[in-house]
mmCIF file of C-alpha atoms in Angstrom:
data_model
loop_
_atom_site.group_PDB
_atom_site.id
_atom_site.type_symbol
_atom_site.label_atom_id
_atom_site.label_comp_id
_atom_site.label_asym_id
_atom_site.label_seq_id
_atom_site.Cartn_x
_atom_site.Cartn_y
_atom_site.Cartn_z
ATOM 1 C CA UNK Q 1 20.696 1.784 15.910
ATOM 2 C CA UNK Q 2 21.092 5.120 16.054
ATOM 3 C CA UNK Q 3 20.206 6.012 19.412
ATOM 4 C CA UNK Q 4 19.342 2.984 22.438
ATOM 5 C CA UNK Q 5 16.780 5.543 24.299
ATOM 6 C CA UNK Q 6 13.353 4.997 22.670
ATOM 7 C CA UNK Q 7 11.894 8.331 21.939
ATOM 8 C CA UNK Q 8 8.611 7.482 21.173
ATOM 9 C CA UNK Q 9 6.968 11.034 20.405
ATOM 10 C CA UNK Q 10 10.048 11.796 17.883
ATOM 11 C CA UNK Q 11 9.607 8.160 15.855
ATOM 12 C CA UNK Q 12 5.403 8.769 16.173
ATOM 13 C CA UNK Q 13 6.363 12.459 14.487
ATOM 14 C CA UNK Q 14 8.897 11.115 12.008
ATOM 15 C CA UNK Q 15 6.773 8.027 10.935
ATOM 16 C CA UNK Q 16 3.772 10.858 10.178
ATOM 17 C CA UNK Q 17 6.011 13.487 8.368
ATOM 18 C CA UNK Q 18 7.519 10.528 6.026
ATOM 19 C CA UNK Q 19 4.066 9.017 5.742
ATOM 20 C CA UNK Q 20 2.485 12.215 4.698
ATOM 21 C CA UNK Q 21 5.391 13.193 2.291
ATOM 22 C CA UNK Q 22 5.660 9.828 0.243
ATOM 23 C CA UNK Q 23 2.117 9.322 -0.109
ATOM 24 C CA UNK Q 24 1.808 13.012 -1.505
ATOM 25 C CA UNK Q 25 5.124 11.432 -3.930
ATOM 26 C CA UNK Q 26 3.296 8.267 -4.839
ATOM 27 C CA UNK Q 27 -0.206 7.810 -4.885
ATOM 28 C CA UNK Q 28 -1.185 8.144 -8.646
ATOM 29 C CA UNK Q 29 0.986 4.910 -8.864
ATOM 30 C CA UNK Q 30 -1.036 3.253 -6.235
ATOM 31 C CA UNK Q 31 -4.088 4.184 -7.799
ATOM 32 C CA UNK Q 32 -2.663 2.593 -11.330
ATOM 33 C CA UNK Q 33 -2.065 -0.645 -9.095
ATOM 34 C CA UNK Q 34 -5.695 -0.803 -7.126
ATOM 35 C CA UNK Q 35 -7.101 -0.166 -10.935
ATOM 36 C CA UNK Q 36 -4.504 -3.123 -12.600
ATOM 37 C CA UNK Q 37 -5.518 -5.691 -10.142
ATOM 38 C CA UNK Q 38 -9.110 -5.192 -9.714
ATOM 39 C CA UNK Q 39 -9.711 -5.295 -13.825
ATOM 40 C CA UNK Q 40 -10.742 -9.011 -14.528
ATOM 41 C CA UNK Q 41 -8.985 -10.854 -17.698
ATOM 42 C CA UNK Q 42 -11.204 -10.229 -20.638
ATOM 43 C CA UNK Q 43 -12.248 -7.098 -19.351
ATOM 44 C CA UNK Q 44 -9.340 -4.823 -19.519
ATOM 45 C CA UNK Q 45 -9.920 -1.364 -19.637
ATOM 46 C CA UNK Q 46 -6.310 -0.572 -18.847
ATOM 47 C CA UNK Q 47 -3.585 -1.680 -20.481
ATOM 48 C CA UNK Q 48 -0.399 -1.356 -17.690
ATOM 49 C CA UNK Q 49 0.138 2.006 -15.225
ATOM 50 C CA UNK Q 50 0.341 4.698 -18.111
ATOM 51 C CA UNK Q 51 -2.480 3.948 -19.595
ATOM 52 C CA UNK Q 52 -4.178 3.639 -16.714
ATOM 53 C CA UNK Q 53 -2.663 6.772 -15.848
ATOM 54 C CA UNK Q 54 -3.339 8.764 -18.802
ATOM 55 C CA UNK Q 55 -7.293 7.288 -19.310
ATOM 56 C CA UNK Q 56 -7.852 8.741 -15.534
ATOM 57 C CA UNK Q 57 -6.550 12.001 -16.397
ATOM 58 C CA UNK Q 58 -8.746 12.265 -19.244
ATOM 59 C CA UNK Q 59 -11.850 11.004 -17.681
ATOM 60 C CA UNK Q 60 -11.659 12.446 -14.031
ATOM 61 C CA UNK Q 61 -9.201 15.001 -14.719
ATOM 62 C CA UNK Q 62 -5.839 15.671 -12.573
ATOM 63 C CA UNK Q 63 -7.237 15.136 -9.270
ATOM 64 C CA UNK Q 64 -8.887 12.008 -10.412
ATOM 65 C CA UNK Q 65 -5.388 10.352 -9.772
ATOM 66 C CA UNK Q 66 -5.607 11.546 -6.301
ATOM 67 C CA UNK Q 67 -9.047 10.194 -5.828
ATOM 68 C CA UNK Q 68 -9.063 8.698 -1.845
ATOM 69 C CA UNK Q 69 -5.320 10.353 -1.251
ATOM 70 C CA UNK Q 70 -7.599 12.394 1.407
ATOM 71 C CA UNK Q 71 -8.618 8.914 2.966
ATOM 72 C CA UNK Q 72 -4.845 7.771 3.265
ATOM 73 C CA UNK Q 73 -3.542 10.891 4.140
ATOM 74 C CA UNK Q 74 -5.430 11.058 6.985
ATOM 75 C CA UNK Q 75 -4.532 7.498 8.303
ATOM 76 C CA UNK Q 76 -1.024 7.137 7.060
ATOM 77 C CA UNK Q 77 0.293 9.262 9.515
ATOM 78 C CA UNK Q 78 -0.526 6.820 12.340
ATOM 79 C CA UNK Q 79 -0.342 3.730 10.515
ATOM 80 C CA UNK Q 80 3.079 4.620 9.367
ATOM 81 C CA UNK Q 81 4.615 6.031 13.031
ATOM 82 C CA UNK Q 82 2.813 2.954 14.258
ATOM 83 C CA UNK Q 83 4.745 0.646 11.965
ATOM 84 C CA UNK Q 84 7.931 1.879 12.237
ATOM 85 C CA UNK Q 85 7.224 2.641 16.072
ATOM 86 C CA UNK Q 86 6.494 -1.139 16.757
ATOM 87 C CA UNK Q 87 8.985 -2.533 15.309
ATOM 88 C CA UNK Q 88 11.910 -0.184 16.787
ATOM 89 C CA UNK Q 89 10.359 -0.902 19.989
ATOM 90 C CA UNK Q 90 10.051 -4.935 19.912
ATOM 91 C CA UNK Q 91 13.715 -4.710 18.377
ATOM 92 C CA UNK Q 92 14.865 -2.845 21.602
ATOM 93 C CA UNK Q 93 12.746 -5.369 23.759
ATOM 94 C CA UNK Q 94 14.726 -8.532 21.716
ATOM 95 C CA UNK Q 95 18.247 -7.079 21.795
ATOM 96 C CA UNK Q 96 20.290 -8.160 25.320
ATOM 97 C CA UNK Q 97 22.390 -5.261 26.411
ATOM 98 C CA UNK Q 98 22.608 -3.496 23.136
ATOM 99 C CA UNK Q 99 23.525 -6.749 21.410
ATOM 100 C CA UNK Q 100 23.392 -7.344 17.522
ATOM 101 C CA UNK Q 101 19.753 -9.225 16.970
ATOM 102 C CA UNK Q 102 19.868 -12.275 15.149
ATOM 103 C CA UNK Q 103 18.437 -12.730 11.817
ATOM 104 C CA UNK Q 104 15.229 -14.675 13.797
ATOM 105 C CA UNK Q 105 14.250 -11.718 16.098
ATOM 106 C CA UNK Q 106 14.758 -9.639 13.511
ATOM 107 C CA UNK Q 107 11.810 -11.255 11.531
ATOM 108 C CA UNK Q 108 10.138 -11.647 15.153
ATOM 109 C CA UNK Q 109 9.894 -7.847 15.491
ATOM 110 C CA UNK Q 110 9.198 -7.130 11.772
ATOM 111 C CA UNK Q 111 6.373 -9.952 12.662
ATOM 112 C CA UNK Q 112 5.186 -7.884 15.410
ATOM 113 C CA UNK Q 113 4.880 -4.796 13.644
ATOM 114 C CA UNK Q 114 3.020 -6.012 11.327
ATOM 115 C CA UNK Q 115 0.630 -7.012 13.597
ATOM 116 C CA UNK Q 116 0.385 -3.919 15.204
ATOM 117 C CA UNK Q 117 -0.521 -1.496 12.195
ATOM 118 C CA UNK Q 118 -3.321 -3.188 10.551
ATOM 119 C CA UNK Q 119 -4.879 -1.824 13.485
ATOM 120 C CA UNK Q 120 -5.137 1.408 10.872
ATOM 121 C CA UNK Q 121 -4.223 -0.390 7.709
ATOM 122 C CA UNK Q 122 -7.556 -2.535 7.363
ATOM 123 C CA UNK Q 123 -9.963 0.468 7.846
ATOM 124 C CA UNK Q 124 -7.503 2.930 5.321
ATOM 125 C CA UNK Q 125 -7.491 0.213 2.492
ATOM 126 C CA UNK Q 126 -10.623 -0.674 2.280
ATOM 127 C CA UNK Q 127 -12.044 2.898 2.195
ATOM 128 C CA UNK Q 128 -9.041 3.686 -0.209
ATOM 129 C CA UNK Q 129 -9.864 1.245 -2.881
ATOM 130 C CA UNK Q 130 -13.687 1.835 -2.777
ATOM 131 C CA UNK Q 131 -12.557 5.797 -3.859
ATOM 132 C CA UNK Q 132 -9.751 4.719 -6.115
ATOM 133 C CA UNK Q 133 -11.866 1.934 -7.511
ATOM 134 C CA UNK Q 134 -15.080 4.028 -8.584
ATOM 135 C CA UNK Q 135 -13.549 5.553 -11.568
ATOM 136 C CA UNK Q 136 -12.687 2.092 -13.316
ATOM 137 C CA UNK Q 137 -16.418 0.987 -12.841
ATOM 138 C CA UNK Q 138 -17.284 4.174 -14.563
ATOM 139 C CA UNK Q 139 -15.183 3.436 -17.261
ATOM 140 C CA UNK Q 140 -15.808 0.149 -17.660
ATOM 141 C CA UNK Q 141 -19.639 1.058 -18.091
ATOM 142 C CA UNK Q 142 -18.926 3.270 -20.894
ATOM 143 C CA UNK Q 143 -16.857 0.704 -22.584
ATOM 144 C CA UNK Q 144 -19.053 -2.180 -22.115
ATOM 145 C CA UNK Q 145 -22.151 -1.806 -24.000
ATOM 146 C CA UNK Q 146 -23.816 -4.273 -22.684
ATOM 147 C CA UNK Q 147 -22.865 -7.195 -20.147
ATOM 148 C CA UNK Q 148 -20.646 -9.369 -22.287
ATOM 149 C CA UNK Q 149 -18.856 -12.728 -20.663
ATOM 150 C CA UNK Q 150 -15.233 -13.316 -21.831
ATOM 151 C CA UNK Q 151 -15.608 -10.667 -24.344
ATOM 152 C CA UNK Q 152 -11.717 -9.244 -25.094
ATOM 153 C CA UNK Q 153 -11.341 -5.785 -24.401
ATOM 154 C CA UNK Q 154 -8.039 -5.226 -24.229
ATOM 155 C CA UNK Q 155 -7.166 -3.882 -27.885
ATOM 156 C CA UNK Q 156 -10.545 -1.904 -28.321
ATOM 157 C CA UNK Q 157 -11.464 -0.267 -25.644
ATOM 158 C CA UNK Q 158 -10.068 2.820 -27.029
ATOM 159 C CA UNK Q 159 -12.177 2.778 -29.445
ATOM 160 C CA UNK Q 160 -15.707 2.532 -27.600
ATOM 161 C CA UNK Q 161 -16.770 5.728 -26.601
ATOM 162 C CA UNK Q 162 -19.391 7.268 -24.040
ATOM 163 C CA UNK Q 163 -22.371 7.104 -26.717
ATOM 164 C CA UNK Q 164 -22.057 3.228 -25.880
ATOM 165 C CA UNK Q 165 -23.651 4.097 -22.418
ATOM 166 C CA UNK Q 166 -26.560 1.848 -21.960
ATOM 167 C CA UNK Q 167 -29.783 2.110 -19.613
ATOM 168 C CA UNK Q 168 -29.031 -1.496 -18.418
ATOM 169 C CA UNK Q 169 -25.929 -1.237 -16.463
ATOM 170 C CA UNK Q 170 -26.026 0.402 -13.177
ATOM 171 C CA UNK Q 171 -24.458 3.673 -12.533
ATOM 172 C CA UNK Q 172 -21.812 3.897 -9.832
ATOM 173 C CA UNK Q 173 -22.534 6.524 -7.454
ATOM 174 C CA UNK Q 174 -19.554 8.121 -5.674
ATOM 175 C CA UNK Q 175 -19.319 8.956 -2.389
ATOM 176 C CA UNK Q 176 -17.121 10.482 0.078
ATOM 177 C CA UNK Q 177 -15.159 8.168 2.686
ATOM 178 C CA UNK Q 178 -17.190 9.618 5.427
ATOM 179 C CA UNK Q 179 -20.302 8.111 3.461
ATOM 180 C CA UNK Q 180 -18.852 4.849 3.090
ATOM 181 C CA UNK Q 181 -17.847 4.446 6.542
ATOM 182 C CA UNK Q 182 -21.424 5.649 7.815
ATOM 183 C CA UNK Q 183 -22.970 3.026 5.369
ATOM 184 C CA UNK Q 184 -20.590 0.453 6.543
ATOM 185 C CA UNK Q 185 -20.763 0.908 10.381
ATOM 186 C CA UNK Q 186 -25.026 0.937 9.512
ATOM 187 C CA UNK Q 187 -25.322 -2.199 7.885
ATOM 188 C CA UNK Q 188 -21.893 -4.329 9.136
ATOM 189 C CA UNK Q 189 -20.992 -2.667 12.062
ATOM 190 C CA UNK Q 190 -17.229 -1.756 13.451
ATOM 191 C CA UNK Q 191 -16.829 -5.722 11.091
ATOM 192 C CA UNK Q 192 -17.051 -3.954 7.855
ATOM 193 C CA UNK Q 193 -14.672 -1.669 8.301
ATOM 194 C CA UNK Q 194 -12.210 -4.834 8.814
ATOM 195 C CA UNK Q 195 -13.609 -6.103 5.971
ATOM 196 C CA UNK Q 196 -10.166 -8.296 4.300
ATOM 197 C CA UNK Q 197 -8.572 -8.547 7.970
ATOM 198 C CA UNK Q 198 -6.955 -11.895 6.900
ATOM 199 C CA UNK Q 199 -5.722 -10.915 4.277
ATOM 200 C CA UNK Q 200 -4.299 -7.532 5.164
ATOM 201 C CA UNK Q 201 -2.624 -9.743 7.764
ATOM 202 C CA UNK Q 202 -1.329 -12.370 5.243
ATOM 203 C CA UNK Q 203 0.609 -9.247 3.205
ATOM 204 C CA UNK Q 204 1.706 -6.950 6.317
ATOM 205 C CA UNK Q 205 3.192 -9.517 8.626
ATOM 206 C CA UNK Q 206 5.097 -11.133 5.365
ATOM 207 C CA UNK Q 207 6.306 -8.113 4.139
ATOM 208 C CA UNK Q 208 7.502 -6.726 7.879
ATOM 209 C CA UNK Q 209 9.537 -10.050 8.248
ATOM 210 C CA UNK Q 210 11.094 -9.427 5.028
ATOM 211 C CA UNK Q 211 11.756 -5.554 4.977
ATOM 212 C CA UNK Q 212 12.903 -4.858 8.340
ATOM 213 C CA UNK Q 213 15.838 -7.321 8.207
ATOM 214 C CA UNK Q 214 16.478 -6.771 4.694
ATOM 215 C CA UNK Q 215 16.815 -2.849 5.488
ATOM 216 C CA UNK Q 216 18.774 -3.531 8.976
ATOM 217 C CA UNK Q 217 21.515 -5.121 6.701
ATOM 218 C CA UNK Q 218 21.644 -3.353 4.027
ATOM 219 C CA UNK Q 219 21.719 0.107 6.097
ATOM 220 C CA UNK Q 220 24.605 -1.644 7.865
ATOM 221 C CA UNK Q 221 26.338 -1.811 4.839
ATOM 222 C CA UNK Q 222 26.851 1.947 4.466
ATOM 223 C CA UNK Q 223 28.789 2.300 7.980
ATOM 224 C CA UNK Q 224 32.204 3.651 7.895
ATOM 225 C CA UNK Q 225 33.161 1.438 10.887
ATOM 226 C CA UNK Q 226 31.372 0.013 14.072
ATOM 227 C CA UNK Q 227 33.343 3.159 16.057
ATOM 228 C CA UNK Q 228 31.453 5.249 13.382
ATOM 229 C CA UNK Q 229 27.825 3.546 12.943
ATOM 230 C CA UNK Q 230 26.247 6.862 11.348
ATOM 231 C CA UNK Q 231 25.071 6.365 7.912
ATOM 232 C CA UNK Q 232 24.973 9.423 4.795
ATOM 233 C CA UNK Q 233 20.892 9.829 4.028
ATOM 234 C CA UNK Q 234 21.245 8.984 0.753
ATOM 235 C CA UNK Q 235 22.158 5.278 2.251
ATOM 236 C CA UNK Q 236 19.310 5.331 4.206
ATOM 237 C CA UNK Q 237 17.140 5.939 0.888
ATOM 238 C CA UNK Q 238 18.414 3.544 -0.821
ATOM 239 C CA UNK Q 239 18.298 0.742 1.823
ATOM 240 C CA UNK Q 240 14.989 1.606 2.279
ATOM 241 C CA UNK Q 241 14.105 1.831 -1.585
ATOM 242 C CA UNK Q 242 15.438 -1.730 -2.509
ATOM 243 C CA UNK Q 243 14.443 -3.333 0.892
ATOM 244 C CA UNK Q 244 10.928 -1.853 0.316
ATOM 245 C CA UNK Q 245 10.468 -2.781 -3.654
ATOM 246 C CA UNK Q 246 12.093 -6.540 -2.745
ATOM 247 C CA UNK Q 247 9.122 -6.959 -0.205
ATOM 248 C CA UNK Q 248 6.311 -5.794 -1.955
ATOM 249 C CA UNK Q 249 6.800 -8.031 -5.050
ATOM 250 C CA UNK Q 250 7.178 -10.844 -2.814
ATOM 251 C CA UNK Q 251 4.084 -10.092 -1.063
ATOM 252 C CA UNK Q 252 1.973 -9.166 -4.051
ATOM 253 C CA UNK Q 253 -0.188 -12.168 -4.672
ATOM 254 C CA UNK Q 254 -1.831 -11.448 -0.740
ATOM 255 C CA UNK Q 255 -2.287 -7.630 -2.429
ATOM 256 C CA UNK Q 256 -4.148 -8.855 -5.019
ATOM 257 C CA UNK Q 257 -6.340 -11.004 -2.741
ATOM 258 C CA UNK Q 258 -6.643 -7.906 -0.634
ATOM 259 C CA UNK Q 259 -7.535 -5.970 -2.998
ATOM 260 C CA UNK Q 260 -10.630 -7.733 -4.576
ATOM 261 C CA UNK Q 261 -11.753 -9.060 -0.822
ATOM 262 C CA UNK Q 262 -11.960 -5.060 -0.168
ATOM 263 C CA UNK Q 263 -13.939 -3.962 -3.797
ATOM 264 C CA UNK Q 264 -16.852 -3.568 -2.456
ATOM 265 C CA UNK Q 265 -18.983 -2.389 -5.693
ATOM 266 C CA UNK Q 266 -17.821 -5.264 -8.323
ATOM 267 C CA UNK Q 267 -18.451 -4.238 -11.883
ATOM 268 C CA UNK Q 268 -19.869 -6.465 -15.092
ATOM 269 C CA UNK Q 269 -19.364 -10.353 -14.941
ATOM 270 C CA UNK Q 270 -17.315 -9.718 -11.828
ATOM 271 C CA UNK Q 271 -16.918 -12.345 -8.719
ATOM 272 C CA UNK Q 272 -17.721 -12.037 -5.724
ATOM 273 C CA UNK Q 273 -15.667 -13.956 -3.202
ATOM 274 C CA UNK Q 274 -16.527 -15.391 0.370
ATOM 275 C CA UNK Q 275 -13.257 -15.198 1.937
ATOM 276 C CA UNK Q 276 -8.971 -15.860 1.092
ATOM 277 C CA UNK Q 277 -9.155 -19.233 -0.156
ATOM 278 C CA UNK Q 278 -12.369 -18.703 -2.078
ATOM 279 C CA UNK Q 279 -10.445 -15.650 -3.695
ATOM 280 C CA UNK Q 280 -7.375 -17.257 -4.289
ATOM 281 C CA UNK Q 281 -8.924 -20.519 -6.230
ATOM 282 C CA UNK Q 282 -10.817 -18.216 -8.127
ATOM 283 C CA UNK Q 283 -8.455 -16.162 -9.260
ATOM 284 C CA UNK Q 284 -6.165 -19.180 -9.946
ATOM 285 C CA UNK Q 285 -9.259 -21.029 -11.910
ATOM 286 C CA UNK Q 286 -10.424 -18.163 -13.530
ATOM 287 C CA UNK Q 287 -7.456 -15.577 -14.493
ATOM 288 C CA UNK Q 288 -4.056 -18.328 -14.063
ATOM 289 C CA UNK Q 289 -1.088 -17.557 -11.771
ATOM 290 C CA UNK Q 290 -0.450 -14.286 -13.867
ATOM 291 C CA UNK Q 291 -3.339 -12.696 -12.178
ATOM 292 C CA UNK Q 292 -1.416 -12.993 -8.414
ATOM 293 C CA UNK Q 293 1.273 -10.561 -10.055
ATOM 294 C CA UNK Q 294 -1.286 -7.868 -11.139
ATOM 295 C CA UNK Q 295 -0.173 -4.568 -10.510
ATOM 296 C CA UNK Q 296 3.259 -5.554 -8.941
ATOM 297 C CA UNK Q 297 5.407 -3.428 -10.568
ATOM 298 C CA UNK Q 298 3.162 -0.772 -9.261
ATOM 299 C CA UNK Q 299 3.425 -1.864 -5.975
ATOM 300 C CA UNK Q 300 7.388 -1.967 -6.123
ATOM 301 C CA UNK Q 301 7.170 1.648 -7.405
ATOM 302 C CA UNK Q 302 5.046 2.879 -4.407
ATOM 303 C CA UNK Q 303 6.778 0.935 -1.369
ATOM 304 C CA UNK Q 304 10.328 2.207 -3.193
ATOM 305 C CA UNK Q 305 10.142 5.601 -2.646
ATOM 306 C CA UNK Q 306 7.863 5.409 0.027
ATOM 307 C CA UNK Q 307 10.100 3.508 2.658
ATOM 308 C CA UNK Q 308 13.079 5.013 1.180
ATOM 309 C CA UNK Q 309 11.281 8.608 2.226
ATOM 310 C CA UNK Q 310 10.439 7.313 5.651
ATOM 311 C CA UNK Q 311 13.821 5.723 6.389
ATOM 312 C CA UNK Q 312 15.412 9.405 5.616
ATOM 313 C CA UNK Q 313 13.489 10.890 7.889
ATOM 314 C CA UNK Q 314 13.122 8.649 10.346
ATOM 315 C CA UNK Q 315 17.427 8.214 10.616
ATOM 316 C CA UNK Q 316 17.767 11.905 9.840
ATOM 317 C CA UNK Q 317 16.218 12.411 12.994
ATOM 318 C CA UNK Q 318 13.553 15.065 11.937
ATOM 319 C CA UNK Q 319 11.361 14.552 15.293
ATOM 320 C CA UNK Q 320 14.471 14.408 17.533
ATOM 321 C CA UNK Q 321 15.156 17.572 15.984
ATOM 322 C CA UNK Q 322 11.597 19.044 16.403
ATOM 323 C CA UNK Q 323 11.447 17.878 20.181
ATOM 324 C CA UNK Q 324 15.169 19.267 21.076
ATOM 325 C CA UNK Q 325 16.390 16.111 21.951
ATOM 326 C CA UNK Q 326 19.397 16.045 19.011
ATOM 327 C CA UNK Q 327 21.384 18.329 16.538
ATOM 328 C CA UNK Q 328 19.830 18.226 13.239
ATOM 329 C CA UNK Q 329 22.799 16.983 10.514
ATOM 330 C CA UNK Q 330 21.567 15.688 7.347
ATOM 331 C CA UNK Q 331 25.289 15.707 6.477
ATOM 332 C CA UNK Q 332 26.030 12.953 8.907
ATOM 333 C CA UNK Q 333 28.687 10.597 8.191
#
């Protein structure tokens, strides 16, 4: 590791700063993937992430593909420095004496942090996807002129246009985050805000026990020499790019479930699930296997850049640098 004294205020300031730049980097994409997996086969408005990109743009204009980047910008900061936080910390609480962890409490800490963030994950998700999910149900209302089961809209939904709008379907009113979480805390209490617990739990603690080994090893791999165990950033950004797009694809079926446990508003012909294994048999039943890798791509393309951001920072030592505590090199090697 790069130092054995656990600053806590420097990793807390570092995990914000790289939160706060890579979601700025990477949101539209996550947008694309909330869009991608919540679209039901039969009813696709969207054909992959450029379309999706592209329609969004037109219809809601640029900042429509930063619709509920306020939500996660606000939240990322801790969620992130507690994350990376955690896991540092349980790591130093495993190793003996500054001895090399094994492979086993390596996954034991990534386990732990896991556990720790969705503390601030559950609440930022699920108010995240009801903002980046409002648009599609728009769309989808202006495509669909009427509620049609199984109808294929894949190829033609270019070519239905607004005048299609029809008196029967509901109009989705947006609101702000603050207004969901008001309505939510009304009717469900502090509950609905953890609304998709389990299954925030089933992707986090999976992914931590993949991507914190993954990148411990990996980053390893750029060391001159144990005498020497600095590491150039651009090592650190690449560890944590590949270590970050390997875990997220693995993990992607529990985003999925995540993801439709946490859509609130559901649009035409649309299920609505009870829990996990209600979701998951009804996405198998209903949509195939297929449907558990909606949007992954998407997902690799956010985590990428976003640990690979956050690893740069975080071994750059941009906090330690803020506080005093170290020289700032970004040069180091």
């Amino acid at each position: 590791m790069k130092n054995h004294h656990l600053c806590l205020p420097a990793k807390l300031i570092n995990g914000g700063i790289a939160g706060i730049v890579g979601v700025t980097c990477v949101f539209p994409i996550d947008l694309a993937k909330t869009r991608l997996q919540n679209q039901r086969s039969g009813q696709q408005i969207y054909k992959n992430m450029m379309d999706c990109l592209i329609k969004t743009v037109r219809s809601e204009g640029y900042f429509g593909i930063y619709r509920g980047a306020a939500v996660n910008l606000t939240l990322v900061t801790p969620e992130k420095a507690i994350k990376l936080a955690a896991n540092d910390f349980f790591r130093h609480q495993l190793s003996q004496d500054g001895a090399r962890l094994t492979v086993f409490k390596e996954m034991l800490a990534g386990c732990c942090a896991g556990m720790c963030q969705v503390i601030i994950t559950t609440p930022m998700e699920m108010l995240k996807i009801q903002m980046q999910d409002a648009g599609r149900l728009v769309a989808q209302q202006r495509v669909m002129p009427s509620v049609v089961p199984t109808m294929k809209m894949g190829g033609t939904s270019t070519v239905l246009s607004r005048s299609y709008n029809t008196t029967h379907a509901p109009q989705v009113v947006r609101m702000s985050a603050l207004q969901i979480t008001k309505e939510l805390l009304r009717t469900k209490g502090i509950m609905g805000l953890y609304r998709g617990l389990g299954a925030t739990l089933m992707r986090d603690i999976p992914f931590s026990v993949v991507y914190f080994p993954l990148f411990a090893h990996l980053h390893q791999l750029g060391q001159h020499s144990s005498e020497h165990p600095s590491v150039p950033f651009y090592w650190s950004f690449m560890s944590g790019c590949l270590a970050g797009s390997i875990a997220a694809v693995a993990v992607s079926p529990c985003d999925v479930v995540k993801t439709r446990l946490q859509s609130l508003r559901k649009g035409a012909n649309e299920e609505i699930y009870k829990g996990v294994v209600d979701c998951v048999r009804k996405i198998w039943r209903k949509e195939g296997p297929r449907a558990f890798l909606k949007g992954a791509s998407c997902r690799a393309l956010v985590i990428a850049p976003l640990f690979g951001i956050a690893q740069v920072v975080y071994f750059v030592g941009v906090g330690e640098f803020l506080l005093g505590y170290s020289p700032y090199n970004i040069y180091s090697a």
